[in-house]
Amino acid sequence: MKEKEKIMKEQLEKIYSDASADIEKAVNTKDLEDIKNKYLSRKGEFNEIKKGLKDLSIEDKKVVGALANEITQKLESAIADKFKLFYEKELNEKLQKERLDVTMPGQFIPKGHTHLLTSTTEEICSIFRSLGFSVVEDEFAPEVETEYYNFDMLNVPKDHPARDVQDTFFTNVAPNVVLRSQTSGAQIHAMEAKKPPIRIIAPGRVYRNENINSRKNNFFHQIEGLYVDKGITFGDLKGVLNEFIRIYFGESRPTRFRNSFFPFTEPSAEVDVQCIMCQGKGCRTCSGTGWLEILGAGMVDPNVLRGVDIDPDVYSGFAFGVGVERLAMLKYAVDDIRLFFNNDVRFTAQFK
Ligand code: PHE
């Protein structure tokens, strides 16, 4: 048995010196973990030898066991000491590398905002709401419209030049289906659906086959208005529109009423506002006139009322259609209508 004890002692000492050499060579915490695994873990070399203890005599067991424990402790503390050293060094390196400057400005994530045309539409609608008008639902004002609503019921003669393919976009969905050239069809939808008193506005997009320039685009936005009741006069029309202009511009802007012609109103008028770009001197935006037209309006033609079974001897009304782009241009000095549709953030971001 002495022989066995001797062999085991030698084995333990060999392991000790191997492990010590390994510890000496270790350069980081990972090396030390590996050494721990190799020698001291449950499947490590030490444990393999300790299993042999059971074959020794009680006395030998004491001696060899004590030696094994002593070696284990020595190795453990040698590893622990070095580990502490490496751990601190590695931690410092890591902190150095991942250093955070909490005072650095954060990354800015740009947030979207309402487009100028949308906010202008909302503003116009809210002014008319404050004057007693209510906004109609979309189905009262569809963008794809029949000639019936876009022209026929609005007293537009079959041979009127506005129907010409030059102006109106015809579709191939079905015969007589057009992209509406004006929001005025909403007047008919509203009068078909309700009995007077009617006091509505209908915002929406319209399409025209225009030559595009700084004032005109082939689609733009209008807000239609209609007020039908007993005893409505041209004075009411002027009063409402002047009040609207006063509230919208919030200051006195030179404006003028001009007489005009629309097949669905009689008499008819147009309203111009002095060009803000040139203060009336004449520029590219107003094509030298000093004025920009913002709306068409008039007293609803008796023929139109008759078409929707409203008796023109009992009821009268006025209608108007305002141009949203023009109103925005005049308030914010936008000198080209195309800027609204280019989606250049250098433009749009100015109107948060
Ligand atoms: N629809 C006309 C246009 O597009 C404007 C208008 C609306 C005129 C209502 C009179 C009454 O120019």
Tab-separated table of C-alpha atoms and ligand atoms in Angstrom:
chain	number	residue	atom	x	y	z
A	1	MET	CA	0.000	0.000	0.000
A	2	LYS	CA	2.905	2.307	0.613
A	3	GLU	CA	3.553	2.058	-3.083
A	4	LYS	CA	0.096	3.327	-3.933
A	5	GLU	CA	0.393	6.209	-1.497
A	6	LYS	CA	3.662	7.203	-3.077
A	7	ILE	CA	2.251	7.121	-6.582
A	8	MET	CA	-0.685	9.250	-5.539
A	9	LYS	CA	1.510	11.768	-3.775
A	10	GLU	CA	3.654	12.033	-6.891
A	11	GLN	CA	0.591	12.449	-9.057
A	12	LEU	CA	-0.726	15.196	-6.804
A	13	GLU	CA	2.564	16.992	-6.816
A	14	LYS	CA	2.816	16.696	-10.583
A	15	ILE	CA	-0.624	18.201	-10.960
A	16	TYR	CA	0.292	20.923	-8.538
A	17	SER	CA	3.397	21.871	-10.430
A	18	ASP	CA	1.592	21.672	-13.822
A	19	ALA	CA	-1.241	23.805	-12.512
A	20	SER	CA	1.148	26.299	-10.922
A	21	ALA	CA	3.025	26.621	-14.196
A	22	ASP	CA	-0.269	27.164	-16.021
A	23	ILE	CA	-1.297	29.809	-13.511
A	24	GLU	CA	2.063	31.482	-13.979
A	25	LYS	CA	1.477	31.619	-17.741
A	26	ALA	CA	-2.129	32.846	-17.556
A	27	VAL	CA	-2.642	36.315	-18.985
A	28	ASN	CA	-6.335	36.928	-18.453
A	29	THR	CA	-9.417	35.814	-16.539
A	30	LYS	CA	-10.423	33.478	-19.333
A	31	ASP	CA	-7.135	31.536	-18.970
A	32	LEU	CA	-7.771	31.250	-15.250
A	33	GLU	CA	-11.294	29.932	-15.801
A	34	ASP	CA	-9.857	27.302	-18.138
A	35	ILE	CA	-7.256	26.281	-15.563
A	36	LYS	CA	-9.917	26.001	-12.899
A	37	ASN	CA	-11.932	23.772	-15.167
A	38	LYS	CA	-9.013	21.626	-16.140
A	39	TYR	CA	-7.765	20.927	-12.621
A	40	LEU	CA	-10.337	21.741	-10.012
A	41	SER	CA	-13.785	21.116	-11.496
A	42	ARG	CA	-15.829	18.037	-10.797
A	43	LYS	CA	-14.438	16.421	-13.920
A	44	GLY	CA	-11.008	17.959	-13.382
A	45	GLU	CA	-7.760	16.053	-12.860
A	46	PHE	CA	-7.805	16.469	-9.083
A	47	ASN	CA	-11.084	14.787	-8.659
A	48	GLU	CA	-9.919	11.848	-10.759
A	49	ILE	CA	-7.075	11.284	-8.310
A	50	LYS	CA	-9.194	11.847	-5.243
A	51	LYS	CA	-11.402	8.983	-6.413
A	52	GLY	CA	-8.387	6.706	-5.801
A	53	LEU	CA	-8.380	7.652	-2.091
A	54	LYS	CA	-10.982	5.050	-1.306
A	55	ASP	CA	-8.475	2.258	-2.063
A	56	LEU	CA	-6.000	3.525	0.556
A	57	SER	CA	-5.683	2.505	4.194
A	58	ILE	CA	-7.219	4.849	6.719
A	59	GLU	CA	-3.825	6.215	7.672
A	60	ASP	CA	-2.674	6.736	4.136
A	61	LYS	CA	-6.005	8.274	3.315
A	62	LYS	CA	-5.399	10.869	6.017
A	63	VAL	CA	-1.981	11.771	4.742
A	64	VAL	CA	-2.823	11.808	1.026
A	65	GLY	CA	-6.215	13.432	1.671
A	66	ALA	CA	-4.596	16.223	3.672
A	67	LEU	CA	-2.072	16.757	0.918
A	68	ALA	CA	-4.827	16.861	-1.701
A	69	ASN	CA	-6.763	19.408	0.317
A	70	GLU	CA	-3.718	21.517	0.895
A	71	ILE	CA	-2.855	21.536	-2.814
A	72	THR	CA	-6.432	22.304	-3.767
A	73	GLN	CA	-6.508	25.253	-1.393
A	74	LYS	CA	-3.191	26.568	-2.602
A	75	LEU	CA	-4.258	26.383	-6.206
A	76	GLU	CA	-7.607	27.955	-5.464
A	77	SER	CA	-6.067	30.896	-3.665
A	78	ALA	CA	-3.362	31.311	-6.327
A	79	ILE	CA	-6.076	31.409	-8.984
A	80	ALA	CA	-8.233	33.751	-6.928
A	81	ASP	CA	-5.394	36.219	-6.388
A	82	LYS	CA	-4.507	36.386	-10.032
A	83	PHE	CA	-8.156	36.476	-11.015
A	84	LYS	CA	-8.727	39.570	-8.904
A	85	LEU	CA	-5.803	41.264	-10.580
A	86	PHE	CA	-6.924	40.434	-14.110
A	87	TYR	CA	-10.548	41.149	-13.383
A	88	GLU	CA	-9.847	44.690	-12.275
A	89	LYS	CA	-7.539	45.299	-15.204
A	90	GLU	CA	-10.084	43.957	-17.702
A	91	LEU	CA	-12.906	45.898	-16.132
A	92	ASN	CA	-10.931	49.105	-16.394
A	93	GLU	CA	-10.095	48.402	-20.024
A	94	LYS	CA	-13.741	47.705	-20.777
A	95	LEU	CA	-14.897	50.872	-19.057
A	96	GLN	CA	-12.302	52.824	-20.957
A	97	LYS	CA	-13.429	51.347	-24.262
A	98	GLU	CA	-17.158	51.710	-23.672
A	99	ARG	CA	-16.881	55.111	-22.143
A	100	LEU	CA	-20.148	57.056	-22.393
A	101	ASP	CA	-20.323	60.798	-22.582
A	102	VAL	CA	-23.748	61.404	-21.097
A	103	THR	CA	-23.503	65.112	-21.895
A	104	MET	CA	-23.326	64.447	-25.650
A	105	PRO	CA	-26.449	65.620	-27.512
A	106	GLY	CA	-28.800	62.743	-28.421
A	107	GLN	CA	-29.690	61.662	-31.914
A	108	PHE	CA	-32.561	63.749	-33.270
A	109	ILE	CA	-35.406	61.758	-34.801
A	110	PRO	CA	-37.388	64.124	-36.998
A	111	LYS	CA	-41.117	64.100	-36.319
A	112	GLY	CA	-43.673	64.661	-39.066
A	113	HIS	CA	-46.216	67.429	-38.917
A	114	THR	CA	-49.334	68.591	-40.669
A	115	HIS	CA	-48.890	69.810	-44.249
A	116	LEU	CA	-49.578	73.497	-44.769
A	117	LEU	CA	-52.519	72.700	-47.050
A	118	THR	CA	-54.094	70.445	-44.432
A	119	SER	CA	-53.710	73.009	-41.669
A	120	THR	CA	-55.030	75.763	-43.956
A	121	THR	CA	-58.056	73.602	-44.838
A	122	GLU	CA	-58.677	72.960	-41.149
A	123	GLU	CA	-58.365	76.647	-40.380
A	124	ILE	CA	-60.808	77.648	-43.135
A	125	CYS	CA	-63.295	74.977	-42.045
A	126	SER	CA	-63.117	76.114	-38.456
A	127	ILE	CA	-63.789	79.733	-39.436
A	128	PHE	CA	-66.867	78.704	-41.402
A	129	ARG	CA	-67.949	76.475	-38.532
A	130	SER	CA	-67.794	79.510	-36.285
A	131	LEU	CA	-70.071	81.255	-38.799
A	132	GLY	CA	-72.647	78.461	-38.493
A	133	PHE	CA	-71.648	76.142	-41.361
A	134	SER	CA	-71.118	72.408	-40.915
A	135	VAL	CA	-68.655	70.238	-42.837
A	136	VAL	CA	-70.314	67.525	-44.959
A	137	GLU	CA	-69.233	63.894	-45.055
A	138	ASP	CA	-66.920	62.706	-47.822
A	139	GLU	CA	-69.659	60.748	-49.598
A	140	PHE	CA	-71.399	64.059	-50.273
A	141	ALA	CA	-68.322	65.218	-52.126
A	142	PRO	CA	-66.648	62.430	-54.108
A	143	GLU	CA	-63.504	63.186	-56.127
A	144	VAL	CA	-64.528	60.864	-58.937
A	145	GLU	CA	-67.796	62.305	-60.071
A	146	THR	CA	-70.360	61.936	-62.821
A	147	GLU	CA	-70.903	64.707	-65.340
A	148	TYR	CA	-74.405	64.810	-63.912
A	149	TYR	CA	-73.180	66.266	-60.597
A	150	ASN	CA	-70.111	68.042	-61.904
A	151	PHE	CA	-71.974	69.838	-64.736
A	152	ASP	CA	-75.578	68.890	-65.646
A	153	MET	CA	-77.236	69.673	-62.341
A	154	LEU	CA	-75.136	72.818	-62.059
A	155	ASN	CA	-76.775	74.250	-65.123
A	156	VAL	CA	-73.616	73.885	-67.205
A	157	PRO	CA	-74.685	73.610	-70.838
A	158	LYS	CA	-73.661	70.492	-72.756
A	159	ASP	CA	-71.461	72.568	-75.042
A	160	HIS	CA	-69.885	74.700	-72.302
A	161	PRO	CA	-66.121	74.989	-72.860
A	162	ALA	CA	-65.421	73.923	-69.273
A	163	ARG	CA	-66.533	70.409	-70.200
A	164	ASP	CA	-63.998	70.303	-72.946
A	165	VAL	CA	-61.325	67.663	-72.569
A	166	GLN	CA	-58.930	70.617	-72.434
A	167	ASP	CA	-60.158	71.358	-68.912
A	168	THR	CA	-61.797	68.259	-67.547
A	169	PHE	CA	-60.126	64.915	-67.030
A	170	PHE	CA	-62.470	62.244	-68.339
A	171	THR	CA	-61.987	58.706	-67.070
A	172	ASN	CA	-62.507	55.387	-68.775
A	173	VAL	CA	-64.301	53.939	-65.724
A	174	ALA	CA	-67.660	54.491	-67.421
A	175	PRO	CA	-69.050	57.062	-69.828
A	176	ASN	CA	-69.528	60.484	-68.228
A	177	VAL	CA	-67.331	59.757	-65.231
A	178	VAL	CA	-64.845	62.569	-64.615
A	179	LEU	CA	-62.329	63.677	-62.037
A	180	ARG	CA	-64.342	66.539	-60.607
A	181	SER	CA	-63.221	69.902	-61.909
A	182	GLN	CA	-64.841	71.760	-59.006
A	183	THR	CA	-66.316	70.988	-55.594
A	184	SER	CA	-69.651	72.519	-56.658
A	185	GLY	CA	-71.160	69.047	-57.162
A	186	ALA	CA	-71.285	68.902	-53.367
A	187	GLN	CA	-74.026	71.570	-53.516
A	188	ILE	CA	-76.242	69.153	-55.450
A	189	HIS	CA	-75.460	66.194	-53.174
A	190	ALA	CA	-76.277	68.331	-50.145
A	191	MET	CA	-79.544	69.680	-51.560
A	192	GLU	CA	-80.635	66.192	-52.622
A	193	ALA	CA	-79.996	64.891	-49.119
A	194	LYS	CA	-81.404	67.712	-46.980
A	195	LYS	CA	-84.221	70.204	-46.944
A	196	PRO	CA	-83.467	73.895	-46.315
A	197	PRO	CA	-82.191	75.488	-44.210
A	198	ILE	CA	-78.890	74.148	-45.527
A	199	ARG	CA	-75.606	75.638	-44.419
A	200	ILE	CA	-72.658	73.441	-45.357
A	201	ILE	CA	-69.064	73.488	-46.487
A	202	ALA	CA	-67.345	70.709	-48.448
A	203	PRO	CA	-63.548	70.619	-48.699
A	204	GLY	CA	-61.797	68.551	-51.342
A	205	ARG	CA	-59.390	68.084	-54.222
A	206	VAL	CA	-60.287	69.036	-57.778
A	207	TYR	CA	-58.576	68.343	-61.095
A	208	ARG	CA	-58.130	70.430	-64.222
A	209	ASN	CA	-56.070	69.933	-67.305
A	210	GLU	CA	-54.234	73.235	-66.880
A	211	ASN	CA	-50.970	74.532	-68.198
A	212	ILE	CA	-48.980	74.426	-64.973
A	213	ASN	CA	-47.395	77.647	-63.770
A	214	SER	CA	-46.726	79.464	-60.488
A	215	ARG	CA	-50.465	80.065	-59.912
A	216	LYS	CA	-51.999	76.964	-61.487
A	217	ASN	CA	-51.579	73.258	-60.977
A	218	ASN	CA	-53.494	70.384	-62.564
A	219	PHE	CA	-54.975	69.510	-59.213
A	220	PHE	CA	-55.685	71.796	-56.312
A	221	HIS	CA	-58.064	72.148	-53.383
A	222	GLN	CA	-61.320	73.958	-52.948
A	223	ILE	CA	-63.790	74.430	-50.165
A	224	GLU	CA	-67.339	74.678	-51.384
A	225	GLY	CA	-69.922	76.544	-49.340
A	226	LEU	CA	-73.702	76.636	-49.648
A	227	TYR	CA	-76.336	78.495	-47.681
A	228	VAL	CA	-79.987	77.993	-48.685
A	229	ASP	CA	-82.889	79.334	-46.669
A	230	LYS	CA	-85.802	81.749	-46.910
A	231	GLY	CA	-84.766	85.330	-47.627
A	232	ILE	CA	-81.036	84.873	-48.264
A	233	THR	CA	-79.620	87.835	-50.195
A	234	PHE	CA	-76.432	88.962	-51.866
A	235	GLY	CA	-75.857	91.063	-48.744
A	236	ASP	CA	-75.613	87.828	-46.727
A	237	LEU	CA	-73.105	86.472	-49.229
A	238	LYS	CA	-70.934	89.587	-48.944
A	239	GLY	CA	-71.254	89.689	-45.176
A	240	VAL	CA	-70.194	86.060	-44.707
A	241	LEU	CA	-67.300	86.212	-47.168
A	242	ASN	CA	-65.974	89.527	-45.832
A	243	GLU	CA	-66.148	88.178	-42.311
A	244	PHE	CA	-64.315	85.041	-43.399
A	245	ILE	CA	-61.552	87.082	-45.050
A	246	ARG	CA	-61.241	89.347	-42.020
A	247	ILE	CA	-60.877	86.393	-39.632
A	248	TYR	CA	-58.562	84.403	-41.917
A	249	PHE	CA	-56.066	87.189	-42.595
A	250	GLY	CA	-56.498	88.683	-39.130
A	251	GLU	CA	-55.762	92.165	-40.467
A	252	SER	CA	-57.227	94.327	-43.159
A	253	ARG	CA	-56.045	93.106	-46.528
A	254	PRO	CA	-57.029	94.979	-49.667
A	255	THR	CA	-59.737	92.855	-51.330
A	256	ARG	CA	-62.106	93.423	-54.188
A	257	PHE	CA	-65.387	91.929	-55.345
A	258	ARG	CA	-65.608	91.635	-59.123
A	259	ASN	CA	-68.674	90.629	-61.023
A	260	SER	CA	-68.280	87.344	-62.848
A	261	PHE	CA	-70.188	84.527	-64.448
A	262	PHE	CA	-70.869	80.954	-63.391
A	263	PRO	CA	-73.672	78.889	-64.970
A	264	PHE	CA	-74.932	77.861	-61.500
A	265	THR	CA	-75.046	81.293	-59.833
A	266	GLU	CA	-76.759	84.534	-60.759
A	267	PRO	CA	-75.502	87.126	-60.062
A	268	SER	CA	-71.939	85.865	-59.684
A	269	ALA	CA	-68.818	87.394	-58.217
A	270	GLU	CA	-65.165	86.699	-57.726
A	271	VAL	CA	-63.042	87.938	-54.871
A	272	ASP	CA	-59.423	88.962	-55.274
A	273	VAL	CA	-56.936	89.656	-52.498
A	274	GLN	CA	-53.966	91.922	-53.040
A	275	CYS	CA	-50.806	89.960	-53.868
A	276	ILE	CA	-48.627	89.739	-50.764
A	277	MET	CA	-45.504	88.999	-52.774
A	278	CYS	CA	-45.449	92.439	-54.452
A	279	GLN	CA	-47.942	94.411	-52.317
A	280	GLY	CA	-50.007	94.998	-55.433
A	281	LYS	CA	-47.172	96.213	-57.618
A	282	GLY	CA	-47.371	93.229	-59.938
A	283	CYS	CA	-45.066	90.210	-60.009
A	284	ARG	CA	-44.642	86.748	-61.511
A	285	THR	CA	-46.962	85.112	-58.975
A	286	CYS	CA	-49.908	87.429	-59.738
A	287	SER	CA	-48.833	87.700	-63.394
A	288	GLY	CA	-48.377	91.409	-63.067
A	289	THR	CA	-51.935	92.208	-61.931
A	290	GLY	CA	-51.235	92.871	-58.251
A	291	TRP	CA	-54.189	90.626	-57.288
A	292	LEU	CA	-54.822	86.918	-56.721
A	293	GLU	CA	-58.284	85.421	-57.088
A	294	ILE	CA	-59.279	83.431	-54.001
A	295	LEU	CA	-62.883	82.474	-54.649
A	296	GLY	CA	-65.877	82.355	-56.933
A	297	ALA	CA	-69.346	82.906	-55.540
A	298	GLY	CA	-72.905	83.914	-56.321
A	299	MET	CA	-76.603	83.531	-55.644
A	300	VAL	CA	-77.716	79.965	-56.438
A	301	ASP	CA	-79.355	80.000	-59.871
A	302	PRO	CA	-83.129	79.279	-59.695
A	303	ASN	CA	-82.604	76.527	-62.282
A	304	VAL	CA	-80.283	74.701	-59.918
A	305	LEU	CA	-82.807	74.949	-57.056
A	306	ARG	CA	-85.599	73.664	-59.294
A	307	GLY	CA	-83.405	70.691	-60.309
A	308	VAL	CA	-83.294	69.486	-56.700
A	309	ASP	CA	-86.972	70.261	-56.001
A	310	ILE	CA	-86.413	73.398	-53.972
A	311	ASP	CA	-88.910	76.119	-54.869
A	312	PRO	CA	-86.947	79.269	-55.921
A	313	ASP	CA	-89.999	81.402	-55.128
A	314	VAL	CA	-89.756	80.352	-51.490
A	315	TYR	CA	-86.040	79.779	-51.004
A	316	SER	CA	-82.883	81.489	-52.099
A	317	GLY	CA	-79.233	80.901	-51.331
A	318	PHE	CA	-75.651	81.666	-52.040
A	319	ALA	CA	-72.722	79.434	-52.862
A	320	PHE	CA	-69.001	79.938	-52.988
A	321	GLY	CA	-65.859	77.982	-53.745
A	322	VAL	CA	-62.582	79.092	-52.167
A	323	GLY	CA	-59.135	78.040	-53.386
A	324	VAL	CA	-57.097	76.612	-50.518
A	325	GLU	CA	-53.668	76.963	-52.177
A	326	ARG	CA	-54.331	80.592	-53.054
A	327	LEU	CA	-55.356	81.390	-49.482
A	328	ALA	CA	-52.227	79.723	-48.103
A	329	MET	CA	-50.039	81.531	-50.656
A	330	LEU	CA	-51.495	84.882	-49.678
A	331	LYS	CA	-51.096	84.341	-45.968
A	332	TYR	CA	-47.604	82.836	-45.926
A	333	ALA	CA	-46.142	84.524	-49.018
A	334	VAL	CA	-45.701	81.252	-50.930
A	335	ASP	CA	-44.809	82.479	-54.388
A	336	ASP	CA	-45.320	79.270	-56.352
A	337	ILE	CA	-48.248	76.810	-56.086
A	338	ARG	CA	-45.967	73.925	-57.118
A	339	LEU	CA	-44.119	74.187	-53.797
A	340	PHE	CA	-47.128	72.584	-52.086
A	341	PHE	CA	-46.740	69.386	-54.066
A	342	ASN	CA	-42.980	68.896	-54.449
A	343	ASN	CA	-42.713	67.509	-50.911
A	344	ASP	CA	-39.426	69.274	-50.358
A	345	VAL	CA	-38.964	69.325	-46.580
A	346	ARG	CA	-37.043	72.586	-46.843
A	347	PHE	CA	-40.417	74.051	-47.767
A	348	THR	CA	-42.842	71.932	-45.752
A	349	ALA	CA	-40.828	72.112	-42.526
A	350	GLN	CA	-41.288	75.870	-42.422
A	351	PHE	CA	-44.947	75.387	-41.533
A	352	LYS	CA	-44.886	73.279	-38.367
B	1	PHE	N1	-66.937	76.203	-58.805
B	1	PHE	C1	-66.442	77.516	-59.134
B	1	PHE	C2	-64.993	77.355	-59.618
B	1	PHE	O1	-64.462	76.296	-59.589
B	1	PHE	C3	-66.471	78.433	-57.959
B	1	PHE	C4	-67.853	78.736	-57.507
B	1	PHE	C5	-68.414	77.998	-56.487
B	1	PHE	C6	-68.588	79.754	-58.043
B	1	PHE	C7	-69.719	78.274	-56.035
B	1	PHE	C8	-69.847	80.060	-57.622
B	1	PHE	C9	-70.416	79.302	-56.598
B	1	PHE	O2	-64.382	78.320	-60.024
